[in-house]
Short mmCIF file of C-alpha atoms in Angstrom, two decimals:
data_model
loop_
_atom_site.label_atom_id
_atom_site.label_comp_id
_atom_site.label_asym_id
_atom_site.label_seq_id
_atom_site.Cartn_x
_atom_site.Cartn_y
_atom_site.Cartn_z
CA MET A 1212 -0.10 0.16 0.03
CA THR A 1213 0.86 3.70 -0.40
CA LEU A 1214 1.44 6.01 2.63
CA GLY A 1215 0.77 9.98 1.75
CA ARG A 1216 -0.55 12.90 3.44
CA ALA A 1217 -1.86 16.28 2.56
CA ASP A 1218 0.45 18.56 5.01
CA GLU A 1219 2.70 17.91 8.31
CA ALA A 1220 -0.55 18.04 10.70
CA ALA A 1221 -2.51 15.55 9.13
CA GLY A 1222 -2.71 11.91 9.74
CA TRP A 1223 -0.88 9.40 7.20
CA VAL A 1224 -3.16 8.03 4.88
CA LEU A 1225 -2.87 4.21 3.71
CA ALA A 1226 -4.07 3.55 -0.15
CA PRO A 1227 -4.35 0.08 -1.78
CA VAL A 1228 -2.64 2.24 -4.91
CA PRO A 1229 0.59 1.33 -6.79
CA HIS A 1230 4.24 2.66 -5.10
CA GLY A 1231 4.41 6.43 -5.50
CA ALA A 1232 0.72 7.04 -6.84
CA ALA A 1233 -0.94 10.00 -6.39
CA PHE A 1234 -4.47 8.91 -4.62
CA ASP A 1235 -7.44 10.31 -3.43
CA PRO A 1236 -7.97 10.14 0.36
CA ALA A 1237 -11.70 9.21 0.05
CA CYS A 1238 -10.68 6.10 -2.48
CA PRO A 1239 -12.11 2.43 -1.39
CA GLY A 1240 -10.23 0.75 1.01
CA ALA A 1241 -7.87 3.73 2.45
CA VAL A 1242 -7.57 4.06 5.83
CA THR A 1243 -6.04 6.94 8.14
CA ALA A 1244 -3.74 7.00 11.17
CA PRO A 1245 -4.04 9.23 13.85
CA PRO A 1246 -2.03 12.79 13.41
CA GLY A 1247 1.35 12.37 14.75
CA MET A 1248 2.60 8.79 14.10
CA ASP A 1249 5.96 8.05 12.42
CA PRO A 1250 5.34 6.76 9.28
CA GLY A 1251 7.24 3.29 10.52
CA LEU A 1252 4.90 2.66 13.33
CA VAL A 1253 2.18 3.39 10.55
CA ALA A 1254 3.47 0.52 8.29
CA LEU A 1255 3.83 -1.95 11.38
CA ALA A 1256 0.29 -0.78 12.11
CA ARG A 1257 -0.78 -1.94 8.53
CA PHE A 1258 0.74 -5.37 8.67
CA GLN A 1259 -1.01 -5.87 12.67
CA GLN A 1260 -3.91 -4.66 10.80
CA MET A 1261 -4.09 -7.72 8.75
CA ALA A 1262 -3.71 -9.97 11.74
CA CYS A 1263 -6.38 -8.33 13.53
CA LEU A 1264 -8.92 -8.73 11.10
CA GLY A 1265 -7.89 -12.61 10.65
CA LEU A 1266 -7.83 -13.24 13.90
CA ASP A 1267 -11.28 -11.99 14.31
CA ARG A 1268 -12.23 -15.18 12.24
CA VAL A 1269 -10.60 -17.47 14.25
CA PRO A 1270 -12.83 -19.37 16.89
CA THR A 1271 -11.15 -19.43 20.04
CA ASP A 1272 -9.89 -17.04 22.50
CA ASP A 1273 -7.03 -19.24 23.85
CA LEU A 1274 -3.29 -18.28 23.26
CA SER A 1275 -1.71 -20.09 25.59
CA ASP A 1276 -0.52 -22.42 22.87
CA VAL A 1277 0.51 -20.32 19.68
CA VAL A 1278 2.93 -20.93 16.98
CA VAL A 1279 3.32 -18.48 14.24
CA VAL A 1280 5.25 -19.80 10.82
CA GLY A 1281 7.42 -17.06 9.25
CA SER A 1282 9.43 -14.14 10.45
CA GLY A 1283 8.65 -11.36 7.68
CA PRO A 1284 6.22 -8.38 7.57
CA VAL A 1285 3.33 -10.38 7.89
CA ALA A 1286 4.63 -12.77 11.08
CA LEU A 1287 5.52 -9.59 12.58
CA GLY A 1288 2.08 -7.87 12.43
CA CYS A 1289 0.86 -11.29 13.43
CA VAL A 1290 2.87 -11.48 16.89
CA LEU A 1291 2.29 -7.83 17.61
CA GLU A 1292 -1.61 -8.51 17.29
CA LEU A 1293 -1.48 -11.59 19.48
CA SER A 1294 0.51 -9.90 21.95
CA ARG A 1295 -2.00 -6.90 21.97
CA ARG A 1296 -4.58 -10.04 22.49
CA GLY A 1297 -2.81 -11.42 25.58
CA ALA A 1298 -0.54 -14.02 24.20
CA ALA A 1299 2.33 -14.14 26.67
CA SER A 1300 4.26 -16.54 24.68
CA ILE A 1301 4.76 -17.05 21.02
CA ARG A 1302 6.91 -19.71 19.16
CA VAL A 1303 8.06 -18.09 15.91
CA VAL A 1304 9.35 -20.89 13.59
CA THR A 1305 11.99 -19.26 11.10
CA ALA A 1306 15.19 -20.22 9.64
CA ARG A 1307 16.46 -17.11 9.72
CA TRP A 1308 19.33 -16.52 12.67
CA HIS A 1309 18.94 -13.74 14.76
CA ALA A 1310 15.88 -12.75 12.79
CA ALA A 1311 14.51 -9.22 13.91
CA ILE A 1312 11.18 -10.71 14.92
CA ARG A 1313 12.90 -11.87 17.98
CA ARG A 1314 12.59 -8.32 19.51
CA ALA A 1315 8.71 -8.72 19.62
CA PRO A 1316 6.83 -9.33 23.25
CA GLY A 1317 6.90 -12.66 24.14
CA VAL A 1318 8.43 -13.99 21.00
CA ILE A 1319 10.83 -17.21 21.20
CA CYS A 1320 12.24 -18.28 17.74
CA VAL A 1321 12.95 -21.84 17.33
CA PRO A 1322 13.45 -24.02 13.96
CA SER A 1323 10.93 -26.43 12.67
CA LYS A 1324 12.29 -29.38 14.32
CA ASP A 1325 12.35 -27.71 17.95
CA ALA A 1326 8.87 -26.06 17.41
CA GLY A 1327 6.57 -28.94 19.01
CA ARG A 1328 2.82 -29.05 17.99
CA GLY A 1329 0.83 -25.97 18.69
CA ARG A 1330 -3.14 -25.57 19.48
CA LEU A 1331 -3.36 -22.57 17.25
CA VAL A 1332 -0.86 -22.39 14.61
CA ILE A 1333 -0.63 -19.12 11.85
CA ASP A 1334 0.97 -19.93 8.69
CA ALA A 1335 2.31 -16.15 8.16
CA ALA A 1336 4.82 -17.12 5.13
CA GLY A 1337 2.20 -18.93 2.69
CA VAL A 1338 3.64 -22.46 3.66
CA PRO A 1339 0.53 -24.25 4.60
CA ALA A 1340 1.83 -27.80 4.19
CA SER A 1341 4.75 -26.76 6.41
CA ALA A 1342 2.23 -24.92 9.10
CA ALA A 1343 -0.37 -27.94 9.07
CA MET A 1344 2.83 -30.46 10.43
CA LEU A 1345 3.06 -28.11 13.34
CA THR A 1346 -0.49 -28.05 14.00
CA ALA A 1347 -1.69 -30.39 17.37
CA PRO A 1348 -4.61 -32.80 16.76
CA GLY A 1349 -7.91 -31.01 16.96
CA GLY A 1350 -6.00 -27.67 16.85
CA ILE A 1351 -6.82 -24.45 14.62
CA LEU A 1352 -4.66 -23.86 11.77
CA GLY A 1353 -5.06 -20.38 10.36
CA LEU A 1354 -3.78 -18.82 6.96
CA LEU A 1355 -2.65 -15.51 6.77
CA GLY A 1356 0.21 -15.72 4.62
CA THR A 1357 -0.69 -16.15 0.92
CA PRO A 1358 -0.22 -19.44 -0.37
CA THR A 1359 1.01 -20.20 -3.79
CA ASP A 1360 -1.82 -21.16 -6.31
CA GLY A 1361 -2.24 -24.63 -6.51
CA ASP A 1362 -0.63 -25.26 -2.98
CA ALA A 1363 -3.19 -27.91 -1.17
CA LEU A 1364 -3.82 -29.60 2.20
CA GLY A 1365 -5.37 -32.88 1.90
CA ALA A 1366 -8.71 -33.03 2.92
CA LEU A 1367 -8.44 -36.72 4.09
CA GLN A 1368 -5.60 -35.10 6.63
CA VAL A 1369 -7.55 -32.37 7.67
CA HIS A 1370 -10.34 -34.78 8.29
CA ARG A 1371 -8.52 -37.21 10.26
CA ALA A 1372 -6.61 -34.63 12.69
CA GLY A 1373 -9.65 -32.78 13.26
CA TRP A 1374 -8.21 -29.65 12.47
CA ILE A 1375 -9.88 -26.50 11.83
CA VAL A 1376 -8.69 -24.33 8.91
CA VAL A 1377 -9.20 -20.61 8.92
CA GLY A 1378 -8.63 -18.40 6.04
CA MET A 1379 -7.69 -15.46 7.24
CA HIS A 1380 -7.20 -13.15 4.11
CA GLU A 1381 -7.57 -9.46 5.36
CA LEU A 1382 -10.58 -8.68 2.47
CA ALA A 1383 -12.63 -11.61 3.82
CA PRO A 1384 -16.16 -10.71 4.56
CA ALA A 1385 -16.46 -8.53 7.44
CA ALA A 1386 -18.61 -5.81 8.92
CA GLU A 1387 -18.52 -2.48 7.45
CA GLY A 1388 -15.87 0.01 8.76
CA ALA A 1389 -13.97 -3.31 9.85
CA TYR A 1390 -11.04 -2.25 8.34
CA GLN A 1391 -10.68 1.05 9.72
CA THR A 1392 -11.59 -0.27 12.82
CA ALA A 1393 -8.79 -2.70 13.05
CA PHE A 1394 -6.43 0.16 11.57
CA THR A 1395 -7.19 2.46 14.28
CA THR A 1396 -6.93 -0.52 17.15
CA ALA A 1397 -3.60 -1.32 15.79
CA CYS A 1398 -2.11 2.57 15.65
CA ARG A 1399 -3.26 3.15 19.25
CA TRP A 1400 -1.98 0.10 20.77
CA LEU A 1401 1.18 0.40 18.91
CA THR A 1402 1.77 3.98 20.33
CA GLY A 1403 0.91 3.14 23.90
CA HIS A 1404 2.82 0.03 23.86
CA LEU A 1405 5.84 -0.27 21.57
CA ASP A 1406 8.99 0.98 22.22
CA PRO A 1407 9.35 3.60 19.13
CA ALA A 1408 13.12 2.37 18.87
CA LEU A 1409 11.69 -0.82 17.57
CA ALA A 1410 10.11 0.67 14.61
CA THR A 1411 13.44 1.88 13.47
CA PHE A 1412 15.13 -1.57 14.07
CA TRP A 1413 12.01 -3.47 12.17
CA CYS A 1414 11.77 -0.85 9.42
CA ARG A 1415 14.21 0.62 6.47
CA THR A 1416 13.41 3.52 4.61
CA VAL A 1417 14.81 3.14 0.76
CA PRO A 1418 14.52 6.38 -1.76
CA GLY A 1419 11.89 5.38 -4.18
CA ASP A 1420 14.45 5.48 -7.17
CA LYS A 1421 16.27 2.77 -5.39
CA ALA A 1422 13.36 0.36 -5.75
CA PRO A 1423 14.84 -1.92 -8.72
CA GLU A 1424 17.82 -2.49 -6.55
CA LEU A 1425 15.92 -2.82 -3.26
CA PHE A 1426 13.50 -5.70 -5.14
CA ALA A 1427 16.52 -7.56 -6.42
CA LEU A 1428 17.60 -8.31 -2.88
CA LEU A 1429 14.36 -9.66 -1.49
CA ASP A 1430 15.48 -13.06 -2.53
CA ALA A 1431 18.99 -12.83 -2.28
CA PRO A 1432 21.54 -13.54 0.84
CA GLY A 1433 21.86 -9.76 0.99
CA ARG A 1434 18.29 -9.15 1.76
CA PRO A 1435 17.75 -6.49 4.46
CA ALA A 1436 17.51 -7.56 8.20
CA GLU A 1437 14.43 -5.24 8.66
CA PRO A 1438 10.96 -6.84 8.17
CA VAL A 1439 9.29 -3.89 6.91
CA LEU A 1440 10.50 -2.03 4.03
CA LEU A 1441 9.33 1.51 3.10
CA LEU A 1442 10.09 3.22 -0.34
CA ASP A 1443 10.09 7.05 -0.19
CA TRP A 1444 9.23 8.78 -3.30
CA ARG A 1445 9.55 11.96 -1.75
CA THR A 1446 13.33 11.73 -2.31
CA ALA A 1447 13.21 10.05 -5.51
#
């Protein structure tokens, strides 16, 4: 999404338009942050918003045994939202050594082989088959990351394990106003609970004209350590 605002006193507006594009603040899907928020916190709130909307669809309030698969921006937004909802300990399954998500509240980073099985497992990496292997019998598997077209979970596997599988896409049907409400909730919680230094730790801002070089690094060993990347078109 694209962040923009009319002036320094206005709140940032997030709109579902191409990077750097001009937009009408009233365009469909746009949401507004409270005035005065740092753009890094606004970006974090955008990913937490996704998890907030998705977790509203999950049929449990028991967050005592939670596993999140992935350590990118979707996973980061997810653990922040889980923390807001009261999760005290969250196992994050990642192959990245020293993943930046480790500094999120309650997070314990573990490799897949040491994760055990969780009663609530959230796939934030788009690898549902791998996440299913970490879901306890009778547990809940939430699909927050976007799978590749053609990825499948076997119906017999789901049937025998007694899993509840929940699609957590942010644009799944929701009450009118839910999108803005979730965003506002995330913004207010981050402003009141998160150390502002973590926004700097988790977010990297890159001039917009460096976008090609940045995209080339995303699947390379030199990928930026920060999970949230912002392209600043004001300096392009």
